[in-house]
CSV table of N, CA, C and O in Angstrom, one decimal:
chain,number,residue,atom,x,y,z
A,1,MET,N,85.4,-159.7,-73.8
A,1,MET,CA,86.3,-159.5,-72.8
A,1,MET,C,86.9,-160.8,-72.3
A,1,MET,O,88.0,-160.8,-71.7
A,2,GLY,N,86.3,-161.9,-72.4
A,2,GLY,CA,86.7,-163.2,-71.9
A,2,GLY,C,88.0,-163.7,-72.4
A,2,GLY,O,88.0,-164.3,-73.5
A,3,HIS,N,89.1,-163.5,-71.7
A,3,HIS,CA,90.4,-164.0,-72.1
A,3,HIS,C,90.5,-165.4,-71.6
A,3,HIS,O,90.2,-165.7,-70.4
A,4,SER,N,90.9,-166.3,-72.5
A,4,SER,CA,91.1,-167.7,-72.1
A,4,SER,C,92.5,-168.0,-71.6
A,4,SER,O,93.4,-167.6,-72.3
A,5,ILE,N,92.6,-168.5,-70.4
A,5,ILE,CA,93.9,-168.9,-69.9
A,5,ILE,C,94.1,-170.4,-70.0
A,5,ILE,O,93.3,-171.1,-69.5
A,6,GLU,N,95.1,-170.8,-70.7
A,6,GLU,CA,95.4,-172.3,-70.8
A,6,GLU,C,96.0,-172.7,-69.5
A,6,GLU,O,97.0,-172.2,-69.0
A,7,TYR,N,95.4,-173.8,-68.9
A,7,TYR,CA,95.8,-174.2,-67.6
A,7,TYR,C,95.7,-175.7,-67.5
A,7,TYR,O,94.8,-176.4,-68.0
A,8,ALA,N,96.7,-176.3,-66.9
A,8,ALA,CA,96.7,-177.8,-66.6
A,8,ALA,C,97.1,-178.0,-65.1
A,8,ALA,O,98.1,-177.6,-64.7
A,9,GLU,N,96.2,-178.6,-64.4
A,9,GLU,CA,96.4,-178.9,-63.0
A,9,GLU,C,97.3,-180.1,-62.9
A,9,GLU,O,97.0,-181.1,-63.4
A,10,LEU,N,98.5,-180.0,-62.2
A,10,LEU,CA,99.4,-181.1,-62.2
A,10,LEU,C,99.6,-181.7,-60.9
A,10,LEU,O,100.5,-182.5,-60.7
A,11,ALA,N,98.8,-181.4,-59.9
A,11,ALA,CA,99.0,-181.9,-58.6
A,11,ALA,C,97.7,-182.1,-57.8
A,11,ALA,O,97.6,-181.9,-56.6
A,12,ALA,N,96.6,-182.5,-58.5
A,12,ALA,CA,95.3,-182.6,-57.8
A,12,ALA,C,95.3,-183.9,-57.0
A,12,ALA,O,95.7,-185.0,-57.4
A,13,LYS,N,94.7,-183.7,-55.8
A,13,LYS,CA,94.5,-184.9,-54.9
A,13,LYS,C,93.1,-185.2,-54.8
A,13,LYS,O,92.2,-184.3,-54.6
A,14,THR,N,92.7,-186.5,-54.8
A,14,THR,CA,91.3,-186.9,-54.8
A,14,THR,C,90.9,-187.2,-53.3
A,14,THR,O,91.7,-187.0,-52.4
A,15,CYS,N,89.7,-187.6,-53.2
A,15,CYS,CA,89.2,-188.0,-51.8
A,15,CYS,C,90.0,-189.1,-51.2
A,15,CYS,O,89.9,-189.4,-50.0
A,16,PHE,N,90.8,-189.8,-52.0
A,16,PHE,CA,91.6,-190.9,-51.5
A,16,PHE,C,92.9,-190.4,-50.7
A,16,PHE,O,93.6,-191.1,-50.2
A,17,SER,N,93.0,-189.0,-50.8
A,17,SER,CA,94.1,-188.4,-50.0
A,17,SER,C,93.5,-187.5,-48.9
A,17,SER,O,94.0,-186.5,-48.6
A,18,PHE,N,92.4,-187.9,-48.4
A,18,PHE,CA,91.7,-187.2,-47.3
A,18,PHE,C,92.7,-187.0,-46.1
A,18,PHE,O,93.4,-187.9,-45.8
A,19,PRO,N,92.8,-185.9,-45.5
A,19,PRO,CA,91.9,-184.7,-45.7
A,19,PRO,C,92.5,-183.6,-46.6
A,19,PRO,O,91.9,-182.6,-46.8
A,20,GLU,N,93.5,-183.9,-47.4
A,20,GLU,CA,94.1,-182.9,-48.3
A,20,GLU,C,93.2,-182.8,-49.6
A,20,GLU,O,93.2,-181.8,-50.3
A,21,GLY,N,92.6,-183.9,-50.0
A,21,GLY,CA,91.7,-183.9,-51.1
A,21,GLY,C,90.3,-184.4,-50.7
A,21,GLY,O,90.2,-185.2,-49.8
A,22,ALA,N,89.3,-183.9,-51.3
A,22,ALA,CA,87.9,-184.3,-50.9
A,22,ALA,C,87.1,-184.7,-52.1
A,22,ALA,O,86.0,-185.3,-51.8
A,23,SER,N,87.4,-184.4,-53.3
A,23,SER,CA,86.5,-184.7,-54.4
A,23,SER,C,86.8,-186.1,-55.0
A,23,SER,O,87.9,-186.6,-55.0
A,24,HIS,N,85.7,-186.7,-55.5
A,24,HIS,CA,85.9,-187.9,-56.2
A,24,HIS,C,86.6,-187.7,-57.5
A,24,HIS,O,86.4,-186.7,-58.2
A,25,PRO,N,87.4,-188.7,-58.0
A,25,PRO,CA,88.2,-188.5,-59.2
A,25,PRO,C,87.3,-188.1,-60.4
A,25,PRO,O,87.7,-187.3,-61.2
A,26,GLU,N,86.2,-188.8,-60.6
A,26,GLU,CA,85.3,-188.5,-61.7
A,26,GLU,C,84.8,-187.1,-61.7
A,26,GLU,O,84.8,-186.4,-62.7
A,27,GLU,N,84.5,-186.6,-60.5
A,27,GLU,CA,84.0,-185.2,-60.4
A,27,GLU,C,85.1,-184.2,-60.7
A,27,GLU,O,84.8,-183.2,-61.3
A,28,MET,N,86.3,-184.5,-60.3
A,28,MET,CA,87.4,-183.6,-60.6
A,28,MET,C,87.7,-183.5,-62.1
A,28,MET,O,87.9,-182.4,-62.6
A,29,VAL,N,87.6,-184.6,-62.8
A,29,VAL,CA,87.8,-184.6,-64.3
A,29,VAL,C,86.7,-183.8,-64.9
A,29,VAL,O,86.9,-183.0,-65.8
A,30,GLU,N,85.4,-184.1,-64.5
A,30,GLU,CA,84.3,-183.4,-65.1
A,30,GLU,C,84.5,-181.9,-64.9
A,30,GLU,O,84.2,-181.1,-65.9
A,31,GLN,N,84.8,-181.4,-63.7
A,31,GLN,CA,85.0,-180.0,-63.5
A,31,GLN,C,86.2,-179.4,-64.2
A,31,GLN,O,86.1,-178.3,-64.7
A,32,ALA,N,87.2,-180.1,-64.4
A,32,ALA,CA,88.4,-179.7,-65.1
A,32,ALA,C,88.0,-179.4,-66.6
A,32,ALA,O,88.4,-178.5,-67.2
A,33,LYS,N,87.2,-180.3,-67.1
A,33,LYS,CA,86.7,-180.2,-68.5
A,33,LYS,C,85.8,-179.0,-68.6
A,33,LYS,O,86.0,-178.2,-69.6
A,34,VAL,N,84.9,-178.8,-67.7
A,34,VAL,CA,84.0,-177.6,-67.7
A,34,VAL,C,84.8,-176.3,-67.6
A,34,VAL,O,84.5,-175.3,-68.3
A,35,LEU,N,85.8,-176.3,-66.8
A,35,LEU,CA,86.7,-175.1,-66.7
A,35,LEU,C,87.6,-174.9,-67.8
A,35,LEU,O,88.3,-173.8,-67.9
A,36,GLY,N,87.7,-175.8,-68.8
A,36,GLY,CA,88.6,-175.7,-69.9
A,36,GLY,C,90.0,-176.0,-69.7
A,36,GLY,O,90.9,-175.5,-70.5
A,37,TYR,N,90.3,-176.8,-68.7
A,37,TYR,CA,91.7,-177.2,-68.5
A,37,TYR,C,92.3,-177.9,-69.7
A,37,TYR,O,91.6,-178.6,-70.3
A,38,ARG,N,93.6,-177.7,-70.0
A,38,ARG,CA,94.2,-178.4,-71.1
A,38,ARG,C,94.5,-179.8,-70.7
A,38,ARG,O,94.5,-180.7,-71.5
A,39,ALA,N,94.7,-180.1,-69.4
A,39,ALA,CA,95.0,-181.5,-68.9
A,39,ALA,C,94.8,-181.5,-67.4
A,39,ALA,O,94.6,-180.4,-66.8
A,40,LEU,N,94.8,-182.7,-66.8
A,40,LEU,CA,94.6,-182.9,-65.4
A,40,LEU,C,95.5,-184.0,-65.0
A,40,LEU,O,95.6,-185.1,-65.6
A,41,ALA,N,96.3,-183.8,-63.9
A,41,ALA,CA,97.1,-184.8,-63.3
A,41,ALA,C,96.6,-185.1,-61.9
A,41,ALA,O,96.4,-184.2,-61.1
A,42,VAL,N,96.3,-186.4,-61.7
A,42,VAL,CA,95.8,-186.8,-60.3
A,42,VAL,C,97.1,-187.3,-59.7
A,42,VAL,O,97.7,-188.2,-60.2
A,43,ALA,N,97.4,-186.8,-58.5
A,43,ALA,CA,98.6,-187.2,-57.8
A,43,ALA,C,98.2,-187.3,-56.3
A,43,ALA,O,98.4,-186.4,-55.5
A,44,ASP,N,97.7,-188.5,-55.9
A,44,ASP,CA,97.3,-188.7,-54.5
A,44,ASP,C,98.6,-188.9,-53.7
A,44,ASP,O,99.7,-189.2,-54.2
A,45,LEU,N,98.3,-188.9,-52.4
A,45,LEU,CA,99.4,-189.1,-51.4
A,45,LEU,C,99.9,-190.5,-51.3
A,45,LEU,O,99.0,-191.4,-51.1
A,46,ASP,N,101.1,-190.8,-51.6
A,46,ASP,CA,101.7,-192.1,-51.4
A,46,ASP,C,101.1,-193.2,-52.2
A,46,ASP,O,101.1,-194.4,-51.8
A,47,GLY,N,100.5,-192.9,-53.4
A,47,GLY,CA,99.9,-193.9,-54.2
A,47,GLY,C,99.1,-193.4,-55.4
A,47,GLY,O,99.0,-192.1,-55.5
A,48,VAL,N,98.6,-194.3,-56.2
A,48,VAL,CA,97.8,-193.9,-57.4
A,48,VAL,C,96.4,-194.3,-57.2
A,48,VAL,O,95.8,-194.8,-58.1
A,49,TYR,N,95.8,-194.0,-56.1
A,49,TYR,CA,94.5,-194.5,-55.7
A,49,TYR,C,93.4,-194.0,-56.6
A,49,TYR,O,92.5,-194.8,-56.9
A,50,GLY,N,93.3,-192.8,-57.0
A,50,GLY,CA,92.2,-192.3,-57.8
A,50,GLY,C,92.5,-192.3,-59.3
A,50,GLY,O,91.6,-191.9,-60.1
A,51,VAL,N,93.6,-192.8,-59.7
A,51,VAL,CA,94.1,-192.7,-61.1
A,51,VAL,C,93.1,-193.5,-62.0
A,51,VAL,O,92.8,-193.0,-63.1
A,52,VAL,N,92.8,-194.7,-61.7
A,52,VAL,CA,92.0,-195.5,-62.6
A,52,VAL,C,90.6,-194.9,-62.9
A,52,VAL,O,90.2,-194.7,-64.1
A,53,ARG,N,90.0,-194.5,-61.8
A,53,ARG,CA,88.6,-193.8,-62.0
A,53,ARG,C,88.8,-192.5,-62.8
A,53,ARG,O,87.9,-192.2,-63.6
A,54,ALA,N,89.8,-191.7,-62.5
A,54,ALA,CA,90.0,-190.5,-63.2
A,54,ALA,C,90.3,-190.7,-64.6
A,54,ALA,O,89.8,-190.0,-65.5
A,55,HIS,N,91.2,-191.7,-64.9
A,55,HIS,CA,91.6,-192.0,-66.3
A,55,HIS,C,90.4,-192.4,-67.1
A,55,HIS,O,90.3,-191.9,-68.3
A,56,VAL,N,89.6,-193.2,-66.6
A,56,VAL,CA,88.4,-193.7,-67.4
A,56,VAL,C,87.5,-192.5,-67.7
A,56,VAL,O,87.0,-192.3,-68.8
A,57,LYS,N,87.3,-191.6,-66.7
A,57,LYS,CA,86.4,-190.5,-67.0
A,57,LYS,C,87.1,-189.5,-67.9
A,57,LYS,O,86.4,-188.9,-68.8
A,58,ALA,N,88.4,-189.3,-67.8
A,58,ALA,CA,89.1,-188.4,-68.7
A,58,ALA,C,89.0,-188.9,-70.2
A,58,ALA,O,88.8,-188.1,-71.1
A,59,LYS,N,89.1,-190.2,-70.4
A,59,LYS,CA,88.9,-190.7,-71.8
A,59,LYS,C,87.5,-190.5,-72.3
A,59,LYS,O,87.3,-190.1,-73.4
A,60,GLU,N,86.5,-190.6,-71.3
A,60,GLU,CA,85.1,-190.4,-71.7
A,60,GLU,C,84.8,-189.0,-72.1
A,60,GLU,O,84.1,-188.8,-73.1
A,61,VAL,N,85.4,-188.0,-71.4
A,61,VAL,CA,85.1,-186.6,-71.8
A,61,VAL,C,86.2,-186.0,-72.7
A,61,VAL,O,86.0,-184.8,-73.0
A,62,GLY,N,87.2,-186.7,-73.0
A,62,GLY,CA,88.2,-186.2,-73.9
A,62,GLY,C,89.2,-185.2,-73.3
A,62,GLY,O,89.6,-184.2,-74.0
A,63,LEU,N,89.6,-185.4,-72.1
A,63,LEU,CA,90.5,-184.5,-71.4
A,63,LEU,C,91.8,-185.3,-71.2
A,63,LEU,O,91.9,-186.4,-70.7
A,64,PRO,N,92.9,-184.7,-71.7
A,64,PRO,CA,94.2,-185.3,-71.5
A,64,PRO,C,94.5,-185.5,-70.0
A,64,PRO,O,94.2,-184.7,-69.2
A,65,PHE,N,95.0,-186.7,-69.7
A,65,PHE,CA,95.2,-187.1,-68.3
A,65,PHE,C,96.6,-187.5,-68.0
A,65,PHE,O,97.3,-188.2,-68.9
A,66,ILE,N,97.1,-187.1,-66.9
A,66,ILE,CA,98.5,-187.5,-66.5
A,66,ILE,C,98.4,-188.2,-65.1
A,66,ILE,O,97.8,-187.8,-64.2
A,67,VAL,N,99.2,-189.3,-65.0
A,67,VAL,CA,99.2,-190.1,-63.8
A,67,VAL,C,100.3,-189.5,-62.9
A,67,VAL,O,101.4,-189.3,-63.4
A,68,GLY,N,100.0,-189.4,-61.6
A,68,GLY,CA,101.0,-188.9,-60.7
A,68,GLY,C,100.8,-189.4,-59.3
A,68,GLY,O,99.8,-190.1,-59.0
A,69,ALA,N,101.7,-189.0,-58.4
A,69,ALA,CA,101.6,-189.4,-57.0
A,69,ALA,C,102.5,-188.5,-56.2
A,69,ALA,O,103.6,-188.1,-56.7
A,70,HIS,N,102.1,-188.1,-55.0
A,70,HIS,CA,103.0,-187.4,-54.1
A,70,HIS,C,103.6,-188.5,-53.2
A,70,HIS,O,102.9,-189.1,-52.4
A,71,ILE,N,104.9,-188.6,-53.3
A,71,ILE,CA,105.6,-189.6,-52.5
A,71,ILE,C,106.5,-188.8,-51.5
A,71,ILE,O,107.4,-188.1,-52.0
A,72,GLY,N,106.1,-188.8,-50.3
A,72,GLY,CA,106.7,-187.9,-49.3
A,72,GLY,C,106.4,-186.4,-49.8
A,72,GLY,O,105.3,-186.1,-50.0
A,73,LYS,N,107.5,-185.6,-49.9
A,73,LYS,CA,107.3,-184.2,-50.4
A,73,LYS,C,107.6,-184.1,-51.9
A,73,LYS,O,107.6,-183.0,-52.4
A,74,THR,N,107.7,-185.2,-52.6
A,74,THR,CA,108.1,-185.2,-54.0
A,74,THR,C,106.9,-185.5,-54.9
A,74,THR,O,106.2,-186.5,-54.6
A,75,LEU,N,106.6,-184.7,-55.9
A,75,LEU,CA,105.6,-184.9,-56.8
A,75,LEU,C,106.2,-185.7,-58.0
A,75,LEU,O,107.1,-185.2,-58.6
A,76,LEU,N,105.6,-186.9,-58.3
A,76,LEU,CA,106.1,-187.7,-59.4
A,76,LEU,C,105.0,-187.7,-60.5
A,76,LEU,O,103.8,-188.0,-60.1
A,77,LEU,N,105.3,-187.4,-61.7
A,77,LEU,CA,104.4,-187.5,-62.8
A,77,LEU,C,104.9,-188.5,-63.9
A,77,LEU,O,106.1,-188.4,-64.2
A,78,ALA,N,104.1,-189.4,-64.3
A,78,ALA,CA,104.5,-190.4,-65.3
A,78,ALA,C,104.4,-189.8,-66.7
A,78,ALA,O,103.4,-189.3,-67.1
A,79,GLU,N,105.5,-189.9,-67.4
A,79,GLU,CA,105.6,-189.4,-68.8
A,79,GLU,C,105.0,-190.4,-69.8
A,79,GLU,O,104.4,-190.1,-70.8
A,80,ASP,N,105.0,-191.7,-69.4
A,80,ASP,CA,104.5,-192.8,-70.3
A,80,ASP,C,104.3,-194.0,-69.5
A,80,ASP,O,104.4,-194.0,-68.3
A,81,ARG,N,103.9,-195.1,-70.2
A,81,ARG,CA,103.6,-196.4,-69.5
A,81,ARG,C,104.8,-196.9,-68.7
A,81,ARG,O,104.6,-197.4,-67.6
A,82,GLU,N,106.0,-196.7,-69.2
A,82,GLU,CA,107.2,-197.2,-68.5
A,82,GLU,C,107.3,-196.4,-67.2
A,82,GLU,O,107.6,-197.0,-66.1
A,83,GLY,N,107.1,-195.1,-67.2
A,83,GLY,CA,107.2,-194.3,-66.0
A,83,GLY,C,106.1,-194.6,-65.0
A,83,GLY,O,106.3,-194.6,-63.8
A,84,TYR,N,104.9,-195.0,-65.5
A,84,TYR,CA,103.8,-195.4,-64.6
A,84,TYR,C,104.2,-196.7,-63.9
A,84,TYR,O,104.0,-196.9,-62.7
A,85,GLY,N,104.9,-197.6,-64.6
A,85,GLY,CA,105.3,-198.9,-64.0
A,85,GLY,C,106.4,-198.7,-62.9
A,85,GLY,O,106.4,-199.3,-61.9
């Protein structure tokens, strides 16, 4: 019966966006991998605070990772290195 739904979280906030996010970046990546997410985007409020820690863990567990940030009410996701810059 177990139907698999492909899912990629594109707006996760880490503990660096408290009180909107509470989990450590590494824990978020590990849980996303366990849940079978296709990818994970970390998008903290007004910066990329949890990105480095999440990216390192994502590489370790083999989960595609997207860099993001919530700037004001706008969600920004980097498509490549130039976009990250």
